[in-house]
PDB file of C-alpha atoms in Angstrom:
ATOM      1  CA  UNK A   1     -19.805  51.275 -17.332  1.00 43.00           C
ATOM      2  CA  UNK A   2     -19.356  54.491 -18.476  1.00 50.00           C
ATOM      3  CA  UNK A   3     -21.889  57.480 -18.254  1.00 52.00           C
ATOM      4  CA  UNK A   4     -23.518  58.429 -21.709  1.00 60.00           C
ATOM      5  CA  UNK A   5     -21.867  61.930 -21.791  1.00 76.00           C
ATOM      6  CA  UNK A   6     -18.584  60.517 -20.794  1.00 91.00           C
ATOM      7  CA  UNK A   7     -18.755  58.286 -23.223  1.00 92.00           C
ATOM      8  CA  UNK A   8     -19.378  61.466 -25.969  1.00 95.00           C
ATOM      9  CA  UNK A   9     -17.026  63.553 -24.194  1.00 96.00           C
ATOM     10  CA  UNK A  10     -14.213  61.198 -24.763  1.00 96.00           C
ATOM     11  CA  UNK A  11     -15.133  60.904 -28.599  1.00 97.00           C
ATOM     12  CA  UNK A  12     -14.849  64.327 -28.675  1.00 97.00           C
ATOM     13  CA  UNK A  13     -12.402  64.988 -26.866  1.00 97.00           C
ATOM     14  CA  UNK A  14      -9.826  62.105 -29.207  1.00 97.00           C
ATOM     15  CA  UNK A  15     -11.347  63.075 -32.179  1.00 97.00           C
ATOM     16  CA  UNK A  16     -10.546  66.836 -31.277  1.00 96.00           C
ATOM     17  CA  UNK A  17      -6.880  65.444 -30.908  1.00 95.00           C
ATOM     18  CA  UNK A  18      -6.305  62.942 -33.588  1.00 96.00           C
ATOM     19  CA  UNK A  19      -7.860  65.772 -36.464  1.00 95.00           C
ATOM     20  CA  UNK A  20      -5.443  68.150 -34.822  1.00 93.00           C
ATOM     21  CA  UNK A  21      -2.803  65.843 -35.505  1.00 92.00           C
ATOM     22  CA  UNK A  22      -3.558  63.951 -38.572  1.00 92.00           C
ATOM     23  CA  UNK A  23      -6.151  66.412 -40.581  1.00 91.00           C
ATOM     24  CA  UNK A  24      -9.858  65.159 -41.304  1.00 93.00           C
ATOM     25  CA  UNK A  25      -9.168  62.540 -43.938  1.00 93.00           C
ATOM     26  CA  UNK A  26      -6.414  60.473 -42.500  1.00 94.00           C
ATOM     27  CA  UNK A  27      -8.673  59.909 -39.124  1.00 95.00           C
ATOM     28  CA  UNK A  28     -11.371  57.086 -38.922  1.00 95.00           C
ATOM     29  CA  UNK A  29     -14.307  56.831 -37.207  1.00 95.00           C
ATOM     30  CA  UNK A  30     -12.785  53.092 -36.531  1.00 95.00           C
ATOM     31  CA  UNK A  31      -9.648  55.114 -34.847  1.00 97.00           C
ATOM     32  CA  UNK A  32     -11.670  57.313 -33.150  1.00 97.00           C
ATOM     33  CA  UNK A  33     -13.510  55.042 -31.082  1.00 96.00           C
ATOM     34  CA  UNK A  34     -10.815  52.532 -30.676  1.00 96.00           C
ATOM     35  CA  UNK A  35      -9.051  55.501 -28.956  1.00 97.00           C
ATOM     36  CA  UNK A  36     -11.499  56.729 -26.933  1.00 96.00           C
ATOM     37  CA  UNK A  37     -12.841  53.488 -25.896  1.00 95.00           C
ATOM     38  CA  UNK A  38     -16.079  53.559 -27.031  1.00 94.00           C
ATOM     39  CA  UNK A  39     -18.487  51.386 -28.022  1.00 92.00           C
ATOM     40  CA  UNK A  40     -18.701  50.992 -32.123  1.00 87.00           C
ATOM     41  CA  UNK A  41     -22.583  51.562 -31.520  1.00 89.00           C
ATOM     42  CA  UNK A  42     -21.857  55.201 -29.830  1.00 89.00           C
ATOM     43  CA  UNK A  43     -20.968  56.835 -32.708  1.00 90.00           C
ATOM     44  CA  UNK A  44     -24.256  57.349 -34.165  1.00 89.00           C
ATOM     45  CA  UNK A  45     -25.871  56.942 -31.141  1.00 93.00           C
ATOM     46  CA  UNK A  46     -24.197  59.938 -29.921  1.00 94.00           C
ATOM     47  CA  UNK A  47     -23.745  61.349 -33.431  1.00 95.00           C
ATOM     48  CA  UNK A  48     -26.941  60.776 -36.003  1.00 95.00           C
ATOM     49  CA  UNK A  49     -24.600  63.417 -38.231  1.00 94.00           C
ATOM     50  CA  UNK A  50     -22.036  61.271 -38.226  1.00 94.00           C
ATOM     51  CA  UNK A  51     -18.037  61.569 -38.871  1.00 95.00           C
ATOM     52  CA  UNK A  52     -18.714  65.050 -40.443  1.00 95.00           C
ATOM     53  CA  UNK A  53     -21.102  65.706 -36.917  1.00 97.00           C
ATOM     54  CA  UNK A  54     -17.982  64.913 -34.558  1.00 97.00           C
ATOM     55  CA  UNK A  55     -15.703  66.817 -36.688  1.00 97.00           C
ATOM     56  CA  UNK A  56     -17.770  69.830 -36.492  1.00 97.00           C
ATOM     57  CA  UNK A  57     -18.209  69.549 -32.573  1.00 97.00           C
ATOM     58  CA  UNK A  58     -14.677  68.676 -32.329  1.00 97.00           C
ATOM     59  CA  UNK A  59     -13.676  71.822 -34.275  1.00 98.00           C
ATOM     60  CA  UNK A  60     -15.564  73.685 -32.165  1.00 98.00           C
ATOM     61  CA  UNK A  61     -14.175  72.323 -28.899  1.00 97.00           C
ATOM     62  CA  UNK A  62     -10.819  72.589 -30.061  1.00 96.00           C
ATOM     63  CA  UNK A  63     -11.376  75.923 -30.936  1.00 97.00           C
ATOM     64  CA  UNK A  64     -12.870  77.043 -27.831  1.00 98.00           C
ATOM     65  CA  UNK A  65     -10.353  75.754 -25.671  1.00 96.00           C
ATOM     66  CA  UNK A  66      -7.620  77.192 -27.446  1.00 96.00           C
ATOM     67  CA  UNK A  67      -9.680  80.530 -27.428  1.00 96.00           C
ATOM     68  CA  UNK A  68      -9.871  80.465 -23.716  1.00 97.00           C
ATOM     69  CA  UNK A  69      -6.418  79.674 -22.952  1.00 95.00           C
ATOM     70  CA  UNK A  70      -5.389  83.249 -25.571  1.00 95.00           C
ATOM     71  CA  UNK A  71      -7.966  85.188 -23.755  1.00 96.00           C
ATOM     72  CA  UNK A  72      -6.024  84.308 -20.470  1.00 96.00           C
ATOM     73  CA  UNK A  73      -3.293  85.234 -22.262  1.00 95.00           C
ATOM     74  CA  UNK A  74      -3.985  88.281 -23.335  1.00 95.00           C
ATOM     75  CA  UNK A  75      -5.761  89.695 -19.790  1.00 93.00           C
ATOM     76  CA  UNK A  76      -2.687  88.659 -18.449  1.00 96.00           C
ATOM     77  CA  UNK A  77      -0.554  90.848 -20.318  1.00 96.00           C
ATOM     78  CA  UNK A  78       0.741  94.496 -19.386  1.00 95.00           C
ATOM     79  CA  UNK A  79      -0.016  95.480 -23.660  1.00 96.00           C
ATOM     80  CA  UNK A  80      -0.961  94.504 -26.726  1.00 97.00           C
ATOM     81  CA  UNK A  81       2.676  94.639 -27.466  1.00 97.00           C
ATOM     82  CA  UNK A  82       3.378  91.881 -24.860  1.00 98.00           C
ATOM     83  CA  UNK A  83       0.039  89.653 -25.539  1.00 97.00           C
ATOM     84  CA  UNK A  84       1.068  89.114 -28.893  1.00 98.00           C
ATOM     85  CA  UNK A  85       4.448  88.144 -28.025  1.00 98.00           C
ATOM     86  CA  UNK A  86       2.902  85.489 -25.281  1.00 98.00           C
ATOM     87  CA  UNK A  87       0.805  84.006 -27.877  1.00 97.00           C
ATOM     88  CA  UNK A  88       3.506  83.429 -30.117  1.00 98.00           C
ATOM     89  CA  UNK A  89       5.313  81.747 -27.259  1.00 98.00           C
ATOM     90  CA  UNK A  90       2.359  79.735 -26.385  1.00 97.00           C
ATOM     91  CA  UNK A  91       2.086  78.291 -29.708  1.00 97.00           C
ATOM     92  CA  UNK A  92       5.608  77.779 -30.645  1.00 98.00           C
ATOM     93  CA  UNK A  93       6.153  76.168 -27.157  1.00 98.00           C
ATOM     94  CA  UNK A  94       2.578  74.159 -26.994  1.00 96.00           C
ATOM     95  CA  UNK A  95       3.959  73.004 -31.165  1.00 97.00           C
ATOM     96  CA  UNK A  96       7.657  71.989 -29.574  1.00 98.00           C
ATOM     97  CA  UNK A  97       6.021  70.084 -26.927  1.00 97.00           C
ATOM     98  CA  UNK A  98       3.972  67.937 -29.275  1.00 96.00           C
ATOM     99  CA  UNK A  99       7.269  67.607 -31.854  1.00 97.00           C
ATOM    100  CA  UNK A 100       6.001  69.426 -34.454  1.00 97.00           C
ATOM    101  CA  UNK A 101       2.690  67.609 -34.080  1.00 94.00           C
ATOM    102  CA  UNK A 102      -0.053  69.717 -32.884  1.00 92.00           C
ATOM    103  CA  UNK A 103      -0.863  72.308 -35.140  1.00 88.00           C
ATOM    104  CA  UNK A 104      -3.759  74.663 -35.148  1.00 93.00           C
ATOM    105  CA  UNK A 105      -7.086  73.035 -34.159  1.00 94.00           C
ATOM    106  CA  UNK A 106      -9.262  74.005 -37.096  1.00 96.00           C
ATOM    107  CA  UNK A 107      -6.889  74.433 -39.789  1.00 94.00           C
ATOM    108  CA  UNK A 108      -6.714  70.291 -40.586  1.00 89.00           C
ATOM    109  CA  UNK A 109     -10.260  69.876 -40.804  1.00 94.00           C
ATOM    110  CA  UNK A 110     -10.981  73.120 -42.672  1.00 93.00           C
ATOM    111  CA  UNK A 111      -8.770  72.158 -45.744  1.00 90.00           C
ATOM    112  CA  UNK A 112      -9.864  68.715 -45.853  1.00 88.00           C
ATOM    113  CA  UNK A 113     -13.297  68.986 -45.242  1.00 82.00           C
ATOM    114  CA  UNK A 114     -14.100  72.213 -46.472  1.00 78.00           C
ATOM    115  CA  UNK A 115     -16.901  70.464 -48.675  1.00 88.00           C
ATOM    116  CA  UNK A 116     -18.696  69.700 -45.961  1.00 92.00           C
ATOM    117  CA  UNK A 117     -21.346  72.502 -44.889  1.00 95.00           C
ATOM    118  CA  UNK A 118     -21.607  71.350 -41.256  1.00 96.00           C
ATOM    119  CA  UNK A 119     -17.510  71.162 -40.948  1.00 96.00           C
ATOM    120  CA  UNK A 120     -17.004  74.537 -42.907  1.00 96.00           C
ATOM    121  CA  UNK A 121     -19.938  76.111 -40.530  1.00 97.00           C
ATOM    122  CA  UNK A 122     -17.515  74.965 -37.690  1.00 97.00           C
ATOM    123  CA  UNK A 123     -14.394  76.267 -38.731  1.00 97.00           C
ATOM    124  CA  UNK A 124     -15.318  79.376 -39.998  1.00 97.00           C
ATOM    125  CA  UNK A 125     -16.971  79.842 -36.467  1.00 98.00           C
ATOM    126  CA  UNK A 126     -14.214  79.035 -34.772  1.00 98.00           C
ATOM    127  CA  UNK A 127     -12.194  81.218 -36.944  1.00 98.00           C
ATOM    128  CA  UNK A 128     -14.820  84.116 -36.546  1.00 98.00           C
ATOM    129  CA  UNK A 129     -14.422  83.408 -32.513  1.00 98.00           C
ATOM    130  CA  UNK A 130     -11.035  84.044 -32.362  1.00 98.00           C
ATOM    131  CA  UNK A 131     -11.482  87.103 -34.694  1.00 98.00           C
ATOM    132  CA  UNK A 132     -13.760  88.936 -32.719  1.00 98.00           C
ATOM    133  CA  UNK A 133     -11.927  87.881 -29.233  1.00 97.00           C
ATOM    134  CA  UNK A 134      -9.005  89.345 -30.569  1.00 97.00           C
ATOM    135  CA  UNK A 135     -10.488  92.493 -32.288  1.00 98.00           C
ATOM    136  CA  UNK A 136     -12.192  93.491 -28.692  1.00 97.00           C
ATOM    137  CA  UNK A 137      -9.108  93.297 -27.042  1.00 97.00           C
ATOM    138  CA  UNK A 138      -7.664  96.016 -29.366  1.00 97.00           C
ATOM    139  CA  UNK A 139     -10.344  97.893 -28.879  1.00 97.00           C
ATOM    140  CA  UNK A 140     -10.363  97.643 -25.102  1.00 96.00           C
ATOM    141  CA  UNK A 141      -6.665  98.597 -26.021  1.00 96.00           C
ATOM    142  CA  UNK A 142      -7.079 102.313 -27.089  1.00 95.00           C
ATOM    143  CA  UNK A 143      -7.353 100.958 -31.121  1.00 97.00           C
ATOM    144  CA  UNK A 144      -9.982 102.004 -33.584  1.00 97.00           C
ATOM    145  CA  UNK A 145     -12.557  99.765 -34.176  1.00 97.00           C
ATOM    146  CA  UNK A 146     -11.599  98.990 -37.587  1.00 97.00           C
ATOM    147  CA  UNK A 147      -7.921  98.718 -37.525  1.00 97.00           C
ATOM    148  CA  UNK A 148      -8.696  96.541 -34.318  1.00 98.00           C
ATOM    149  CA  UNK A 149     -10.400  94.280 -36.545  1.00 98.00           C
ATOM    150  CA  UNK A 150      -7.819  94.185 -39.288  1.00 98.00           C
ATOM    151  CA  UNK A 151      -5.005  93.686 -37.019  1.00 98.00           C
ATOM    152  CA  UNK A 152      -6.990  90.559 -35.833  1.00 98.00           C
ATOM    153  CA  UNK A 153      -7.510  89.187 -39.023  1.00 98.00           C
ATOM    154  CA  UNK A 154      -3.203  89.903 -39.999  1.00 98.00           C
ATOM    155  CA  UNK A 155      -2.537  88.098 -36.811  1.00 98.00           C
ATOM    156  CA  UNK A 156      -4.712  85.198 -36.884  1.00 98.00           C
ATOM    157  CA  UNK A 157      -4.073  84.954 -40.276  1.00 98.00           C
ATOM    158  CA  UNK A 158      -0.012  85.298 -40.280  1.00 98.00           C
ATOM    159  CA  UNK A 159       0.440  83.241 -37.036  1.00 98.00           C
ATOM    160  CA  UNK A 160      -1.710  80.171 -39.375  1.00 97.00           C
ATOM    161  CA  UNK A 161       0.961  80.245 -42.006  1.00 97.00           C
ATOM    162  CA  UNK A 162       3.758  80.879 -39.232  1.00 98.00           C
ATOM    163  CA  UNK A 163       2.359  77.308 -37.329  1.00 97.00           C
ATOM    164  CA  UNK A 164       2.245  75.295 -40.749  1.00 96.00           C
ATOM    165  CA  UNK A 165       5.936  77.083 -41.144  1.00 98.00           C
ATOM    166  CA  UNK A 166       7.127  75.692 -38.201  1.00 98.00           C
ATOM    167  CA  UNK A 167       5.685  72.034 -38.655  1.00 96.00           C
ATOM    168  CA  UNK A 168       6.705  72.104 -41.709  1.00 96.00           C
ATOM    169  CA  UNK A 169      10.494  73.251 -40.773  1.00 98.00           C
ATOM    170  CA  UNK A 170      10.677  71.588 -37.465  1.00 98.00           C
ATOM    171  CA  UNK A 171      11.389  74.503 -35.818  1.00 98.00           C
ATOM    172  CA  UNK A 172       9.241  76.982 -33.926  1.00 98.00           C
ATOM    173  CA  UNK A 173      11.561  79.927 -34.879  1.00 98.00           C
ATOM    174  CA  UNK A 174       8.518  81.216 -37.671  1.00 99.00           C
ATOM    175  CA  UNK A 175       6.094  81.680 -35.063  1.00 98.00           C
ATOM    176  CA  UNK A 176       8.173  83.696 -32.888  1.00 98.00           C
ATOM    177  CA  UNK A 177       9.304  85.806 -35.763  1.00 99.00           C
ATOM    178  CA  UNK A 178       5.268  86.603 -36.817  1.00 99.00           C
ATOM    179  CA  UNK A 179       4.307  87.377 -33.359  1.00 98.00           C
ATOM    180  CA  UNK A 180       7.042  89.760 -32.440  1.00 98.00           C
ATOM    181  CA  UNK A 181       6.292  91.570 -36.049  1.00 98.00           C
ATOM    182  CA  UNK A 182       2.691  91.346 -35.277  1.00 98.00           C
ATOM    183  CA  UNK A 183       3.836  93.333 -31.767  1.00 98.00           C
ATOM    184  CA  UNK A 184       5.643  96.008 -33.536  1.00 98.00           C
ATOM    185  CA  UNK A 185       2.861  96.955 -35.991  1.00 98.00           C
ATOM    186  CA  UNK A 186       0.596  96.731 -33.176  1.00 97.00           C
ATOM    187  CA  UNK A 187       2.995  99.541 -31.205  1.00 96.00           C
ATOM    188  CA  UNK A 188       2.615 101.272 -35.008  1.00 96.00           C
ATOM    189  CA  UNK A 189      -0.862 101.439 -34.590  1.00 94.00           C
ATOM    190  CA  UNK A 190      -0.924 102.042 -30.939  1.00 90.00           C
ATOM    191  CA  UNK A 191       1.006 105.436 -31.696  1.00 86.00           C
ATOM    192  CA  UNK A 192      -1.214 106.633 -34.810  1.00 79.00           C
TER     193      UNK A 192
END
């Protein structure tokens, strides 16, 4: 018998994959715990909030992870120059190896649940994570302050459309092409 935190962890952990994959409104609770072999009974046990609960903590494990794994990125780089090309290889090759499947881990839920408070809260957190991860590394980087923190927001923001691009296309050419831009107006503002 599983432990009562596996048991969440798992429900979590599939409903963090099946939103990624099919958006909020196409995944059921139903799915969800047939997946994750769970109990019917553990979803509000575990969750009093909820499908709109799980999506939130979802959203913000999904977002998390995918935080940590840039961050390595990044610290592992010799430049900005360099990170932002590694991220747009880690995406592009992380959105190959799923065929075109796994896209962004908040995006999905945030534009079909956006009327949700709880859900929004999550995804603009996760959003807001990245944001500020991003923004200190430019700073740490020798950028201002501000431009660190608008150069975040362009790259965050240009590598979303570049991922729904690429799923959309079938081809992770788009997310390449963002993140080596993103590089060179990095460089710009690495000069300035």
């Amino acid at each position: 018998m599983a432990l009562r935190g596996e048991t969440r962890t798992r429900v979590v952990e599939t409903a963090r994959c099946l939103f990624r994959t099919q958006g909020y409104h196409a995944t059921g609770v139903n799915q969800i715990l047939a997946e994750a072999a769970a109990p019917k009974g553990s979803l509000y046990f575990h969750f009093p909030g909820g499908k709109q609960q799980l999506a939130a903590e979802a959203v913000t494990a999904g977002a998390l992870q995918l935080r940590n794994v840039i961050d390595a990125v990044v610290e592992r780089s010799a430049d900005p120059m360099a990170a932002s090309r590694a991220i747009g290889d880690l995406l592009a090759d992380h959105l190959v190896e799923s065929d075109f499947r796994n896209g962004c881990p908040i995006a999905g839920v945030a534009l079909d649940a956006s009327d949700s408070d709880v859900v929004r809260q999550a995804c603009n957190d996760g959003f807001s994570s990245w944001l500020q991860s991003l923004t200190d590394y430019l700073t740490r980087s020798g950028i201002e302050p501000e431009s660190a923190s608008d150069l975040a927001l362009l790259a965050i923001s240009s590598l979303e459309g570049a991922l729904l691009l690429a799923r959309t296309e079938r081809d992770a050419a788009p997310i390449r092409r963002v993140a080596d831009r993103i590089a060179k107006i990095v460089a710009q503002e690495m000069k300035s």
